[in-house]
Coordinates of C-alpha atoms and ligand atoms in Angstrom, one line a residue:
M1 CA 55.9 -78.0 -47.5
S2 CA 58.2 -79.9 -44.6
E3 CA 56.3 -82.9 -42.9
K4 CA 54.1 -82.0 -39.7
T5 CA 56.5 -83.6 -37.1
K6 CA 54.5 -84.6 -33.9
N7 CA 55.9 -84.9 -30.3
E8 CA 56.3 -88.6 -30.0
E9 CA 57.5 -89.4 -33.8
L10 CA 60.5 -86.9 -32.8
D11 CA 64.2 -88.6 -31.4
F12 CA 64.7 -86.0 -28.3
T13 CA 68.0 -87.0 -28.2
N14 CA 69.1 -86.1 -31.6
L15 CA 67.7 -83.0 -32.9
G16 CA 70.6 -81.0 -33.9
F17 CA 69.7 -77.4 -34.8
K18 CA 67.2 -77.6 -37.7
Y19 CA 63.6 -76.2 -38.8
R20 CA 61.1 -77.9 -38.0
R21 CA 57.6 -76.8 -38.9
M22 CA 55.2 -76.3 -35.9
P23 CA 52.0 -75.9 -36.1
Y24 CA 51.6 -72.6 -35.2
R25 CA 53.1 -69.1 -35.8
F26 CA 52.4 -65.5 -34.3
R27 CA 52.4 -63.0 -36.9
A28 CA 51.8 -58.8 -37.4
Y29 CA 51.0 -56.9 -40.0
N30 CA 52.0 -53.1 -40.1
K31 CA 50.6 -51.2 -43.2
D32 CA 49.6 -48.0 -42.3
G33 CA 52.3 -46.9 -39.6
K34 CA 50.4 -49.0 -37.0
W35 CA 50.5 -52.5 -35.6
S36 CA 47.4 -54.9 -36.1
E37 CA 47.0 -56.7 -32.9
G38 CA 49.0 -60.3 -34.5
S39 CA 47.4 -63.2 -34.6
L40 CA 48.7 -67.2 -34.9
E41 CA 48.5 -68.5 -38.8
T42 CA 48.8 -72.2 -39.8
N43 CA 51.1 -71.2 -42.8
E44 CA 54.5 -71.2 -42.4
R45 CA 54.7 -69.8 -46.4
I46 CA 54.3 -65.6 -46.4
L47 CA 53.5 -63.9 -49.6
I48 CA 56.2 -61.0 -50.4
H49 CA 55.7 -57.6 -51.9
E50 CA 58.8 -58.2 -55.3
G51 CA 60.0 -54.8 -53.8
A52 CA 60.2 -55.6 -50.5
T53 CA 63.0 -53.8 -48.9
V54 CA 64.2 -57.4 -46.8
L55 CA 64.4 -58.7 -51.0
H56 CA 66.8 -55.9 -51.9
Y57 CA 68.3 -53.8 -48.9
G58 CA 68.1 -56.4 -46.1
Q59 CA 65.3 -54.4 -44.1
A60 CA 65.5 -57.6 -41.4
A61 CA 66.0 -58.0 -37.6
F62 CA 65.9 -61.2 -36.0
E63 CA 66.3 -63.0 -32.4
G64 CA 66.6 -66.0 -31.0
L65 CA 65.0 -67.3 -27.6
R66 CA 64.6 -70.7 -25.6
A67 CA 61.8 -72.2 -24.0
F68 CA 62.1 -74.7 -21.5
L69 CA 59.6 -77.9 -20.4
R70 CA 60.8 -77.4 -16.8
A71 CA 61.8 -79.9 -14.2
D72 CA 58.2 -79.4 -12.6
G73 CA 56.0 -79.4 -15.6
T74 CA 56.0 -75.7 -15.9
V75 CA 57.2 -73.7 -19.2
G76 CA 59.7 -71.1 -18.4
I77 CA 61.6 -68.6 -21.4
F78 CA 65.0 -67.4 -20.2
R79 CA 65.1 -63.6 -19.9
P80 CA 62.7 -62.8 -22.9
Y81 CA 62.6 -58.8 -21.4
E82 CA 66.6 -58.5 -22.8
N83 CA 65.8 -60.3 -25.9
A84 CA 62.6 -57.2 -26.1
T85 CA 65.2 -54.5 -25.7
R86 CA 67.7 -55.8 -28.6
F87 CA 65.2 -56.7 -31.1
R88 CA 64.3 -52.4 -30.2
R89 CA 67.3 -51.6 -30.9
S90 CA 68.5 -53.8 -33.8
C91 CA 64.6 -51.9 -35.3
E92 CA 65.7 -48.5 -34.2
R93 CA 68.8 -49.0 -36.2
L94 CA 67.4 -50.0 -39.5
L95 CA 64.4 -48.0 -39.4
I96 CA 62.0 -50.3 -38.6
P97 CA 59.0 -49.4 -36.7
P98 CA 59.5 -51.3 -33.6
V99 CA 56.4 -53.4 -31.7
S100 CA 56.1 -52.6 -28.4
T101 CA 57.6 -55.6 -25.6
E102 CA 53.8 -56.3 -24.4
M103 CA 53.5 -57.1 -28.5
F104 CA 56.7 -59.0 -28.3
I105 CA 56.4 -61.2 -25.1
D106 CA 52.8 -61.6 -25.8
A107 CA 53.6 -63.4 -29.2
L108 CA 56.3 -65.2 -27.7
Y109 CA 53.7 -66.4 -24.7
Q110 CA 50.9 -67.6 -27.7
V111 CA 53.3 -69.5 -29.8
T112 CA 54.5 -71.4 -26.5
K113 CA 51.7 -72.2 -25.5
A114 CA 49.8 -73.0 -28.6
N115 CA 52.7 -75.5 -29.4
V116 CA 53.4 -77.0 -26.4
D117 CA 52.6 -80.5 -27.1
Y118 CA 55.8 -80.3 -29.8
L119 CA 57.8 -79.1 -26.5
P120 CA 60.8 -81.5 -25.6
P121 CA 60.6 -83.3 -22.8
Y122 CA 62.4 -82.9 -19.2
G123 CA 65.3 -84.7 -19.0
T124 CA 66.5 -84.6 -22.7
G125 CA 68.3 -81.6 -22.6
A126 CA 66.2 -79.7 -25.6
S127 CA 64.1 -77.3 -25.7
F128 CA 62.1 -75.0 -27.7
Y129 CA 64.1 -72.1 -30.0
L130 CA 61.8 -69.1 -30.7
R131 CA 62.6 -67.3 -33.4
P132 CA 60.9 -63.4 -33.7
Y133 CA 61.8 -61.6 -36.6
I134 CA 60.5 -58.7 -38.6
Y135 CA 61.2 -57.2 -42.2
G136 CA 60.4 -54.9 -44.5
D137 CA 57.9 -55.4 -47.1
G138 CA 55.5 -53.7 -49.9
E139 CA 55.6 -51.7 -52.7
N140 CA 59.5 -49.9 -52.8
L141 CA 62.7 -49.2 -55.5
G142 CA 64.9 -47.5 -54.1
V143 CA 67.3 -47.6 -51.1
S144 CA 64.6 -46.2 -48.9
A145 CA 62.4 -47.9 -45.4
A146 CA 59.7 -50.0 -46.4
P147 CA 56.0 -48.8 -46.0
E148 CA 55.0 -52.0 -44.5
Y149 CA 56.0 -54.4 -42.0
V150 CA 55.1 -57.8 -40.6
F151 CA 56.7 -59.1 -37.4
S152 CA 56.6 -62.9 -36.6
V153 CA 57.7 -65.5 -34.3
F154 CA 57.7 -69.0 -34.8
V155 CA 59.2 -72.1 -32.7
A156 CA 61.2 -75.3 -33.2
P157 CA 62.5 -78.0 -30.8
I158 CA 66.2 -78.0 -30.4
A159 CA 68.9 -78.8 -29.4
S160 CA 72.5 -77.1 -29.2
Y161 CA 73.5 -75.1 -32.4
Y162 CA 77.4 -76.4 -32.3
G163 CA 76.4 -79.6 -31.2
S164 CA 78.0 -79.0 -27.9
D165 CA 75.4 -81.0 -26.0
A166 CA 76.3 -83.3 -23.2
S167 CA 76.1 -86.7 -23.5
D168 CA 77.5 -89.6 -21.4
G169 CA 78.0 -86.3 -19.3
K170 CA 80.9 -85.4 -21.2
L171 CA 80.5 -81.7 -22.6
A172 CA 82.1 -82.2 -26.0
A173 CA 84.9 -79.3 -27.4
G174 CA 85.0 -78.6 -30.9
K175 CA 87.6 -77.2 -33.2
Y176 CA 87.6 -73.3 -34.5
L177 CA 89.3 -71.6 -37.5
I178 CA 89.7 -67.6 -36.7
S179 CA 89.5 -66.0 -39.9
T180 CA 92.7 -64.0 -41.2
D181 CA 90.1 -63.7 -45.0
Y182 CA 87.0 -62.3 -44.2
D183 CA 85.5 -59.6 -41.5
R184 CA 81.8 -59.7 -39.8
A185 CA 81.3 -56.4 -39.0
A186 CA 82.9 -52.6 -38.8
P187 CA 83.6 -50.3 -36.0
H188 CA 80.4 -48.4 -36.3
G189 CA 78.8 -50.8 -38.6
T190 CA 75.9 -53.3 -37.4
G191 CA 77.5 -55.5 -35.6
A192 CA 76.0 -55.1 -32.1
D193 CA 72.3 -55.6 -33.9
K194 CA 70.5 -59.1 -34.4
I195 CA 70.2 -58.1 -38.5
G196 CA 70.6 -60.2 -41.4
G197 CA 72.9 -58.8 -43.0
N198 CA 75.9 -59.6 -40.3
Y199 CA 75.1 -63.2 -41.3
A200 CA 75.0 -62.8 -44.8
A201 CA 78.4 -61.3 -44.6
S202 CA 79.5 -65.0 -42.3
L203 CA 77.8 -67.6 -45.2
L204 CA 80.9 -67.3 -47.1
P205 CA 83.3 -67.6 -44.5
G206 CA 81.1 -70.1 -42.4
H207 CA 80.8 -72.6 -45.0
L208 CA 84.9 -72.9 -45.9
A209 CA 85.5 -73.3 -42.4
K210 CA 82.5 -76.1 -42.0
S211 CA 83.8 -77.4 -45.7
S212 CA 87.8 -78.0 -43.6
G213 CA 85.9 -79.7 -40.8
Y214 CA 85.7 -76.5 -38.2
V215 CA 82.5 -76.0 -36.3
D216 CA 82.6 -72.6 -37.1
V217 CA 84.8 -69.0 -37.6
I218 CA 86.2 -67.0 -35.1
Y219 CA 86.4 -63.0 -35.8
L220 CA 88.6 -60.5 -35.6
D221 CA 88.0 -56.7 -35.7
S222 CA 88.2 -55.3 -38.6
A223 CA 90.1 -52.2 -38.1
T224 CA 93.1 -54.0 -36.9
H225 CA 92.9 -57.9 -37.4
T226 CA 94.1 -58.3 -34.0
K227 CA 92.0 -58.6 -31.1
I228 CA 88.8 -61.3 -30.8
E229 CA 85.5 -60.3 -31.8
E230 CA 83.0 -63.1 -31.6
L231 CA 81.8 -65.7 -33.4
G232 CA 79.2 -66.2 -36.3
G233 CA 76.9 -67.2 -34.1
A234 CA 78.4 -66.6 -30.4
N235 CA 80.3 -64.7 -28.2
F236 CA 83.4 -65.6 -27.1
Y237 CA 84.9 -66.1 -23.5
G238 CA 88.8 -67.7 -22.3
I239 CA 89.6 -68.4 -18.6
T240 CA 92.7 -68.2 -17.6
A241 CA 94.0 -70.5 -14.9
D242 CA 94.2 -67.7 -12.0
N243 CA 90.4 -67.9 -12.2
E244 CA 89.9 -64.7 -14.3
F245 CA 87.4 -65.4 -16.7
V246 CA 87.7 -63.1 -20.2
T247 CA 85.1 -61.9 -22.5
P248 CA 85.9 -59.5 -25.7
A249 CA 84.8 -55.6 -25.2
S250 CA 84.0 -54.4 -28.3
E251 CA 81.6 -52.4 -30.2
S252 CA 80.8 -54.5 -32.8
I253 CA 80.2 -57.4 -31.7
L254 CA 76.3 -58.6 -31.0
P255 CA 75.7 -58.4 -27.2
S256 CA 74.8 -61.8 -25.9
I257 CA 72.3 -62.0 -23.1
T258 CA 73.6 -65.3 -22.5
K259 CA 77.4 -63.9 -22.1
K260 CA 75.5 -61.6 -19.7
S261 CA 73.9 -64.4 -17.6
V262 CA 77.0 -66.1 -18.0
M263 CA 79.4 -63.8 -16.2
E264 CA 77.3 -63.1 -13.9
L265 CA 77.3 -66.9 -12.6
A266 CA 81.4 -66.5 -12.9
K267 CA 81.4 -64.0 -10.8
D268 CA 79.1 -65.9 -8.3
A269 CA 81.5 -68.5 -8.2
G270 CA 84.2 -66.5 -7.3
M271 CA 86.1 -65.8 -10.2
K272 CA 87.2 -62.0 -11.8
V273 CA 85.6 -60.8 -14.7
T274 CA 86.9 -58.9 -17.2
E275 CA 84.9 -57.6 -20.7
R276 CA 88.9 -56.4 -22.5
E277 CA 90.8 -56.6 -25.4
V278 CA 91.5 -60.3 -26.2
F279 CA 94.6 -60.6 -29.0
A280 CA 94.7 -63.5 -31.5
D281 CA 98.4 -64.1 -30.5
Q282 CA 97.5 -64.3 -26.4
L283 CA 95.1 -66.9 -26.8
G284 CA 97.5 -69.2 -25.3
D285 CA 97.2 -67.4 -21.6
F286 CA 93.9 -69.2 -21.6
T287 CA 93.4 -72.7 -20.2
E288 CA 89.9 -72.8 -21.0
T289 CA 87.8 -71.4 -23.7
G290 CA 84.3 -71.1 -25.2
A291 CA 81.3 -69.9 -27.1
M292 CA 78.5 -67.7 -25.2
G293 CA 75.0 -68.4 -27.2
T294 CA 71.0 -68.9 -27.0
G295 CA 71.6 -71.7 -29.6
A296 CA 75.2 -72.2 -28.2
V297 CA 74.9 -72.1 -24.5
I298 CA 78.1 -72.6 -23.8
A299 CA 80.0 -74.3 -26.2
P300 CA 83.8 -75.9 -25.2
I301 CA 86.3 -74.9 -27.5
G302 CA 88.7 -77.8 -27.8
Q303 CA 91.6 -76.2 -30.4
I304 CA 92.0 -72.4 -32.2
D305 CA 93.8 -72.6 -35.9
Y306 CA 95.1 -68.7 -36.4
A307 CA 97.4 -68.3 -39.3
G308 CA 99.4 -71.6 -38.9
R309 CA 99.3 -71.6 -35.3
T310 CA 97.1 -73.7 -32.9
F311 CA 96.3 -73.2 -29.5
T312 CA 94.6 -76.3 -27.8
Y313 CA 92.3 -76.5 -24.4
G314 CA 92.9 -79.2 -21.8
D315 CA 92.6 -82.7 -23.9
G316 CA 91.2 -80.7 -27.2
I317 CA 87.7 -82.2 -27.4
H318 CA 86.5 -82.4 -23.8
A319 CA 84.9 -79.3 -21.6
G320 CA 87.8 -78.0 -19.1
E321 CA 86.6 -77.9 -15.4
K322 CA 84.9 -74.5 -15.0
T323 CA 83.8 -74.7 -18.1
E324 CA 81.7 -77.7 -17.5
Y325 CA 80.4 -75.7 -14.5
L326 CA 79.4 -73.1 -16.1
Y327 CA 77.3 -75.0 -18.6
N328 CA 75.9 -77.1 -15.8
T329 CA 74.9 -73.8 -13.6
L330 CA 73.4 -72.3 -16.4
R331 CA 71.6 -75.4 -17.8
K332 CA 69.8 -76.3 -14.1
I333 CA 68.7 -72.8 -13.6
Q334 CA 67.1 -72.9 -17.2
F335 CA 65.1 -76.3 -17.0
G336 CA 64.0 -75.1 -13.2
E337 CA 67.3 -77.5 -11.3
L338 CA 68.1 -74.7 -9.3
Q339 CA 66.4 -72.1 -7.7
D340 CA 65.8 -68.7 -10.0
E341 CA 66.6 -66.2 -8.0
K342 CA 67.9 -64.0 -10.3
G343 CA 64.4 -63.6 -11.8
W344 CA 65.7 -64.7 -15.0
I345 CA 62.5 -67.0 -16.2
L346 CA 59.6 -65.9 -17.7
D347 CA 56.7 -68.5 -16.3
V348 CA 54.0 -69.4 -19.3
K349 CA 51.4 -70.7 -17.7
V350 CA 50.2 -73.6 -20.6
N351 CA 47.1 -75.2 -18.8
Ligands
PLP401 N1 76.7 -63.5 -31.5 C1 76.2 -63.7 -32.6 C2 76.6 -63.1 -33.6 C3 75.1 -64.7 -32.3 O1 74.5 -64.6 -33.3 C4 74.5 -64.9 -31.0 C5 73.0 -65.1 -31.1 O2 72.5 -65.0 -30.9 C6 75.1 -64.3 -29.9 C7 76.4 -63.3 -30.4 C8 74.2 -64.9 -28.1 O3 73.5 -64.1 -27.6 P1 72.2 -64.2 -27.2 O4 73.6 -65.1 -26.1 O5 71.9 -63.2 -26.5 O6 71.5 -65.6 -28.0
COI402 C1 71.0 -67.6 -31.2 O1 71.8 -68.5 -30.9 O2 70.1 -67.4 -31.5 C2 71.2 -67.1 -33.0 O3 70.5 -66.3 -33.6 C3 72.7 -67.7 -32.8 C4 72.3 -68.0 -35.1 C5 73.9 -68.4 -35.9 C6 71.8 -69.6 -35.3

């Protein structure tokens, strides 16, 4: 068991993206076709049946959200109803009985509230990462849906997944690799769902790229290997010199809630916003590129290596002006520094 962490013992300026044990997690059980009401539990370990489908056949889905301590001392969760909808779709794809939207939202609410003493203070740039997940359990051997299921949500205080957090007012850009050897998802496969198997497939290529100094892998479409799909843990965008915000249209990428939000912010800022095919050999058309996701937030991309070619954006190590603007706008909404005019934030009453 990892050490219990206390708010004051954490270095909130250096959290990274890692598991830290928090006192409470929510769990609900489905044993007879019906979900139990669920409750908060303290043990981070779970007992799993040796025949559980999650262990053998990857019957598991998850989500990722952030909860923020805002400027005025209130707590907000970013766009949780979007995650609830996507979670339901992932469950349906894997024959997992979905939990109701009400239970999903209530579970987020309960864990945020129960662990609120560990929520990173306003001004640190850090927040809670909420991790809902669901998996098949119980006696089983053949390839079929499980007889039992577990739904849980745990939290961890985090900074950003790709380590691009603004420091000294500068947002750091990273170096990424387009994989020509490995695919992440197939047409008509499960790329658009947030399920464990997609990430299992990305472990080896991700490890190889990280060992060579890259932040993460950018995947191509597996049918033609010519078009950008997305990164291992985020969606991709590029911005052209004439103010067009472009992001790949594909049936086999995860429909990112951050992307959906950033597209709106880009449009509000007067940019032309387009979802279309993005050919890897045309990456030179962009003046800025980046990654978008709950963990990533907006992570600027400074360099992309692709089949012996290198594309560099700006000075290669800092965010471009438009990326910086979009990042700052999104963060200000999340931290309550800008009015939440779009109704993206769910307030959590913690007192
Ligand atoms: N694509 C992948 C593969 C991801 O893992 C994530 C992270 O959740 C995203 C995109 C971004 O999605 P969202 O913005 O909804 O977090
Ligand atoms: C998220 O951003 O929520 C993710 O799930 C990314 C994951 C690769 C950690």
